[in-house]
mmCIF file of C-alpha atoms and ligand atoms in Angstrom:
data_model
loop_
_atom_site.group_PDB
_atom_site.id
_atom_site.type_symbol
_atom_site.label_atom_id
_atom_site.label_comp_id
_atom_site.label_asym_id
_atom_site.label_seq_id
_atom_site.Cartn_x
_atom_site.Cartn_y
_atom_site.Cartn_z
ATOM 1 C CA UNK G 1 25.341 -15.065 14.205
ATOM 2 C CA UNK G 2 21.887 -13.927 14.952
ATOM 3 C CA UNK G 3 21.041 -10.937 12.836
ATOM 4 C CA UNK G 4 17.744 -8.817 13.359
ATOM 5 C CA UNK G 5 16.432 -5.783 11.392
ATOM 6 C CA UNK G 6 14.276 -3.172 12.928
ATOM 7 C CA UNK G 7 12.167 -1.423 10.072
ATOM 8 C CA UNK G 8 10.619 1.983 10.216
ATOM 9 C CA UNK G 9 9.793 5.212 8.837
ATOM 10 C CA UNK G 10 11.615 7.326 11.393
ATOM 11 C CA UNK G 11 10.357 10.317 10.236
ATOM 12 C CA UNK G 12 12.100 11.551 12.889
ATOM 13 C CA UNK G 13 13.654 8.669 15.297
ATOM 14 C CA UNK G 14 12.037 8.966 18.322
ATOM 15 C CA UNK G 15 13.127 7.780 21.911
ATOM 16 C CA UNK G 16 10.985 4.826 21.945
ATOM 17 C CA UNK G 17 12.668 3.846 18.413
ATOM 18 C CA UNK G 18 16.149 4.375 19.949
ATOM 19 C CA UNK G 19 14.945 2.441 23.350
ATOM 20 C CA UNK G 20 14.097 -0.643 21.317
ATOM 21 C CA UNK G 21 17.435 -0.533 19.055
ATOM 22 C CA UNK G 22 19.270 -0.603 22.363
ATOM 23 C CA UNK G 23 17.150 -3.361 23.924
ATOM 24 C CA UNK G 24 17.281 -4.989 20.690
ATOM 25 C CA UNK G 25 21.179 -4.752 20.340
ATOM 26 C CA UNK G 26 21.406 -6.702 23.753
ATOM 27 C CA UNK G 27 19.232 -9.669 22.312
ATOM 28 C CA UNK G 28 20.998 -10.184 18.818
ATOM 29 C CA UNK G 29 24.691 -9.915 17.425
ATOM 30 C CA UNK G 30 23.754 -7.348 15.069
ATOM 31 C CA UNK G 31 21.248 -5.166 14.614
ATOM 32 C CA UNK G 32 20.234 -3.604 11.250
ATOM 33 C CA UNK G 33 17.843 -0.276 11.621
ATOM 34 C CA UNK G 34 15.817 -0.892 8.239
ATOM 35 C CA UNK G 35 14.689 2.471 6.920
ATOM 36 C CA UNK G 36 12.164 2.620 4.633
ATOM 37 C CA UNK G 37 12.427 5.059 1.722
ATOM 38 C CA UNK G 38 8.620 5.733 1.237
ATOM 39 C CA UNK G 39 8.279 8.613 -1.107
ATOM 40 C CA UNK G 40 4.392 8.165 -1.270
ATOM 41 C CA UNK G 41 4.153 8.966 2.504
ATOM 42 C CA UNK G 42 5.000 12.294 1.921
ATOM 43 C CA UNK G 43 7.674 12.252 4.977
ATOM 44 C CA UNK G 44 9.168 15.278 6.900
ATOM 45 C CA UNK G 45 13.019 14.247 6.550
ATOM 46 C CA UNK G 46 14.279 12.832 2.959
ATOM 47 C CA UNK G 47 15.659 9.324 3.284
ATOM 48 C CA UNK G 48 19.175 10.526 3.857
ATOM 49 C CA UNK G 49 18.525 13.004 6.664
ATOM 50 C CA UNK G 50 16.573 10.097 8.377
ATOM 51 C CA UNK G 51 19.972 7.500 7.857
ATOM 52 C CA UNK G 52 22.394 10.560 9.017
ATOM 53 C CA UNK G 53 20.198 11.399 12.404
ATOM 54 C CA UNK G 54 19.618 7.600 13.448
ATOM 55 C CA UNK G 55 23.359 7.128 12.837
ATOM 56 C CA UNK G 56 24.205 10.155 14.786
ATOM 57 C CA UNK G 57 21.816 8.589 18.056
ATOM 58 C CA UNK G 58 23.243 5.204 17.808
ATOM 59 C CA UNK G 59 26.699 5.817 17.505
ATOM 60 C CA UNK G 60 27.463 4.799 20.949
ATOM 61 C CA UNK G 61 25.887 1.082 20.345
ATOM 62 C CA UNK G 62 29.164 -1.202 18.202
ATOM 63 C CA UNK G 63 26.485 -3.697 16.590
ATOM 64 C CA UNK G 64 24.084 -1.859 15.179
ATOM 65 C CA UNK G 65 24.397 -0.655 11.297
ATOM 66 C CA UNK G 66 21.647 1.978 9.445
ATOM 67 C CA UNK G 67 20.433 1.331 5.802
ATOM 68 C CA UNK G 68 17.495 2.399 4.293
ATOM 69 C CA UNK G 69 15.579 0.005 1.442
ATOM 70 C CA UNK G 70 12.757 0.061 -1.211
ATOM 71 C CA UNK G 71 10.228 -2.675 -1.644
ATOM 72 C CA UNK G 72 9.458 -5.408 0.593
ATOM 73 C CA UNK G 73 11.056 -5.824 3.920
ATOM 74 C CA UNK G 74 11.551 -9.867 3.617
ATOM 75 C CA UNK G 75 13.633 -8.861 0.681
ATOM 76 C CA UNK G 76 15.542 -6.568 2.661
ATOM 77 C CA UNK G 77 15.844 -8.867 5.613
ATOM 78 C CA UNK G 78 17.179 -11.220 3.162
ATOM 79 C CA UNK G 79 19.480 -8.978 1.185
ATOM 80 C CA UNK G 80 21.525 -8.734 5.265
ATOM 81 C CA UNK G 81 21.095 -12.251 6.302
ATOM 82 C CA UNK G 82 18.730 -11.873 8.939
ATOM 83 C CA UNK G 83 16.628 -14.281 10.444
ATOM 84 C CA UNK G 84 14.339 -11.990 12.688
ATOM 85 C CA UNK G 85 12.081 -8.943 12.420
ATOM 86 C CA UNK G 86 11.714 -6.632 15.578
ATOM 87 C CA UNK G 87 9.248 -4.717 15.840
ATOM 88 C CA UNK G 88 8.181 -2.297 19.040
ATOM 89 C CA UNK G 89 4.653 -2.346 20.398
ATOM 90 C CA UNK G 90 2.953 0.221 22.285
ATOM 91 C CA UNK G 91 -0.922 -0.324 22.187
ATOM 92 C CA UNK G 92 -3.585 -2.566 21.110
ATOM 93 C CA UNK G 93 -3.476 -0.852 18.080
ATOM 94 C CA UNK G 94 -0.332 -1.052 17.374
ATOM 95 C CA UNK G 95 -1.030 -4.918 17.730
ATOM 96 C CA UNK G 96 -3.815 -4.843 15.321
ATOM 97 C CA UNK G 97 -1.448 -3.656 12.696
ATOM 98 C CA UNK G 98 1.431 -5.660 13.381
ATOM 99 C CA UNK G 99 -0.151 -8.925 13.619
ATOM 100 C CA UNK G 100 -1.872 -7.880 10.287
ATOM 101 C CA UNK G 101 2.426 -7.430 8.914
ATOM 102 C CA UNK G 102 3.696 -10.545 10.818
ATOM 103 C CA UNK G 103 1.468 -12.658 8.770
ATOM 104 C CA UNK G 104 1.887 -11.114 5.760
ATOM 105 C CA UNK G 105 5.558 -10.866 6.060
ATOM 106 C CA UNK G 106 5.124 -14.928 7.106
ATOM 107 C CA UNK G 107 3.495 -15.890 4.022
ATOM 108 C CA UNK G 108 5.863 -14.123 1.842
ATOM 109 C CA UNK G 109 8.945 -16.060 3.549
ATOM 110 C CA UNK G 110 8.462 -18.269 6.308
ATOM 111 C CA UNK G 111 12.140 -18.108 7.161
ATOM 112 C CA UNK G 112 12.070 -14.904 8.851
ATOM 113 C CA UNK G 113 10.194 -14.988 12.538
ATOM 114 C CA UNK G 114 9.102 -11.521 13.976
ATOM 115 C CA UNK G 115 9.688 -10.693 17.085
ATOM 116 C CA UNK G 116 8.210 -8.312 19.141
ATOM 117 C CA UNK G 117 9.486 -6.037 22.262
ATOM 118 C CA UNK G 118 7.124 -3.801 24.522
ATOM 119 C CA UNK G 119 7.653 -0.166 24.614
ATOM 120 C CA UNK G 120 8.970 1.155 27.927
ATOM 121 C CA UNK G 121 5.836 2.355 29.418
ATOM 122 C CA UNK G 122 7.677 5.875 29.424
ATOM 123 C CA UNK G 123 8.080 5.857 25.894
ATOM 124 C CA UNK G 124 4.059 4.461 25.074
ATOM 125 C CA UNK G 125 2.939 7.837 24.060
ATOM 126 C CA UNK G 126 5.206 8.343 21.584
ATOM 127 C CA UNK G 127 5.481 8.246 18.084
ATOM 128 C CA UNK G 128 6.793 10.173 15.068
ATOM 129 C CA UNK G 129 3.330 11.341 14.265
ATOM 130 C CA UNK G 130 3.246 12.972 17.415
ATOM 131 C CA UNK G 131 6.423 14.451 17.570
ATOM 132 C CA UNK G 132 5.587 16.356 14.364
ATOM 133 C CA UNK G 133 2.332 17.445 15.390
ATOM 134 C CA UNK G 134 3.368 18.608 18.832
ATOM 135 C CA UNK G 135 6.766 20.469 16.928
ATOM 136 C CA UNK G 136 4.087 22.114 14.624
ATOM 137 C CA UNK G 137 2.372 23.902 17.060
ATOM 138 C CA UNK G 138 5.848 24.249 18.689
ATOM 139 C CA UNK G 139 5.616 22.545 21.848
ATOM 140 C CA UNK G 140 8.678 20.976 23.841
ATOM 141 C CA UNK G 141 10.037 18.020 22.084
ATOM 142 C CA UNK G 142 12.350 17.343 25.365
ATOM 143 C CA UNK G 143 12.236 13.665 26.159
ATOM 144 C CA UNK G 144 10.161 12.724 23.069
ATOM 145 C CA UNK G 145 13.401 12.585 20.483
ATOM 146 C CA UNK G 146 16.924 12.087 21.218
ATOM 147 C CA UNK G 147 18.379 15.487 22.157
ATOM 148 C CA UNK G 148 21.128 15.542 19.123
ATOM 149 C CA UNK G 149 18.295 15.948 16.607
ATOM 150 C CA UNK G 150 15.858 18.623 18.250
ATOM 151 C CA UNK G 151 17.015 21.417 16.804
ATOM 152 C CA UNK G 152 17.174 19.088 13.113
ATOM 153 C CA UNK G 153 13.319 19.101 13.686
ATOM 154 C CA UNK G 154 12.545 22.515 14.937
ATOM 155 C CA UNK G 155 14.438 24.144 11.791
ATOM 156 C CA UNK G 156 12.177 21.881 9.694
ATOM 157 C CA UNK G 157 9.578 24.474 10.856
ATOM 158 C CA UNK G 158 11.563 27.153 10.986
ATOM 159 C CA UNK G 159 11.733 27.784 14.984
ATOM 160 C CA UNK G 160 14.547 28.512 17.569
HETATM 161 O O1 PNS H 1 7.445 3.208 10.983
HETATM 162 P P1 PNS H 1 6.356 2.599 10.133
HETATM 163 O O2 PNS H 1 5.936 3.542 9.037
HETATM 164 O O3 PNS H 1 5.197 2.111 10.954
HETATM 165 O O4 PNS H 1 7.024 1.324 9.442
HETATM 166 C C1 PNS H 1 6.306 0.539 8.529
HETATM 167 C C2 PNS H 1 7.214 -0.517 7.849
HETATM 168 C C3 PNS H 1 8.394 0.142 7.197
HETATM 169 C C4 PNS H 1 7.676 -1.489 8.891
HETATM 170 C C5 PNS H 1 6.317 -1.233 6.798
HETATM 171 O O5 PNS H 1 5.619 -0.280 6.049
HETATM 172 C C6 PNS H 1 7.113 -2.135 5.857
HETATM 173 O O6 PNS H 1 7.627 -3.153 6.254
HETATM 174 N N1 PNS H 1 7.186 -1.715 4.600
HETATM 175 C C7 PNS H 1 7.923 -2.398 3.558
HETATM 176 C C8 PNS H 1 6.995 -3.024 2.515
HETATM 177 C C9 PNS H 1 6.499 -4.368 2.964
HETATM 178 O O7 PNS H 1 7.250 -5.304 3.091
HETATM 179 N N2 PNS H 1 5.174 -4.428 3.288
HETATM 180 C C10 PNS H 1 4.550 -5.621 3.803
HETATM 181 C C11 PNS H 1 4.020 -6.509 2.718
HETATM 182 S S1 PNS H 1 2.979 -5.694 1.538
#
């Protein structure tokens, strides 16, 4: 049984996120979505609003499961018996950065390999950042997040 995880903020799940947990559900047996619970980044959504909305947009995908963990991710990957990190990459930047984690994540436990999958080129714009700027100054979010949790964001500041 080939188990991945998928880490992230999702501070909110995005529709690139939710592109790649589909794509990655298609690759692997089971896919665990790997929240991080990272009170020093200050997020938008608490830890449990994150797990509730990225169970809500993946309920229609049977082998995919939502946790959120503290500390290091090879732990985590460990704690589910997984032998693969996926990650999603949408720009050289991006790259920069997760080369930078793959090695690190290597030398802490070579066991794990990650993995990476390209961003739909519809989705490269994207990202949670984003989503929150654009919602501040509220612009459409239509397309950007999955459609269930729009209105989750847009009470967050207080419009519609
Ligand atoms: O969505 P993000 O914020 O880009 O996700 C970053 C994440 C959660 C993948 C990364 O911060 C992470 O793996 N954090 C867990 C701590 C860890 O293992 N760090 C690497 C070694 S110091």
């Amino acid at each position: 049984m080939r188990i991945a995880v998928y880490p992230g903020s999702f501070d909110p799940v995005t529709n690139g996120h939710l592109d790649i947990i589909e794509r990655a559900s298609r690759v692997f047996d089971r896919v665990i979505v790997g929240v991080l619970n990272n009170s020093g980044k200050n997020p938008l959504f608490s830890i449990d609003e994150r797990v509730e909305m990225l169970k809500q947009v993946t309920e229609h995908i049977g082998n995919v499961e939502i946790d959120s963990f503290d500390g290091l991710l090879v732990d985590f990957a460990k704690m589910k018996n997984a032998s693969v990190i996926v990650k999603g990459l949408r720009t050289v930047m991006d790259f920069e950065y997760e080369f930078q984690m793959a090695l690190l994540n290597k030398a802490l436990n070579p066991e794990y390999e990650t993995m990476f999958m390209m961003t739909d080129s519809k989705y490269s714009y994207i990202s949670s950042s984003m989503v929150k700027e654009l919602a501040g100054f509220h612009g459409d979010l239509t397309g950007l997040v999955p459609a269930e949790i729009v209105h989750k964001i847009k009470q967050k500041y207080k419009i519609g």
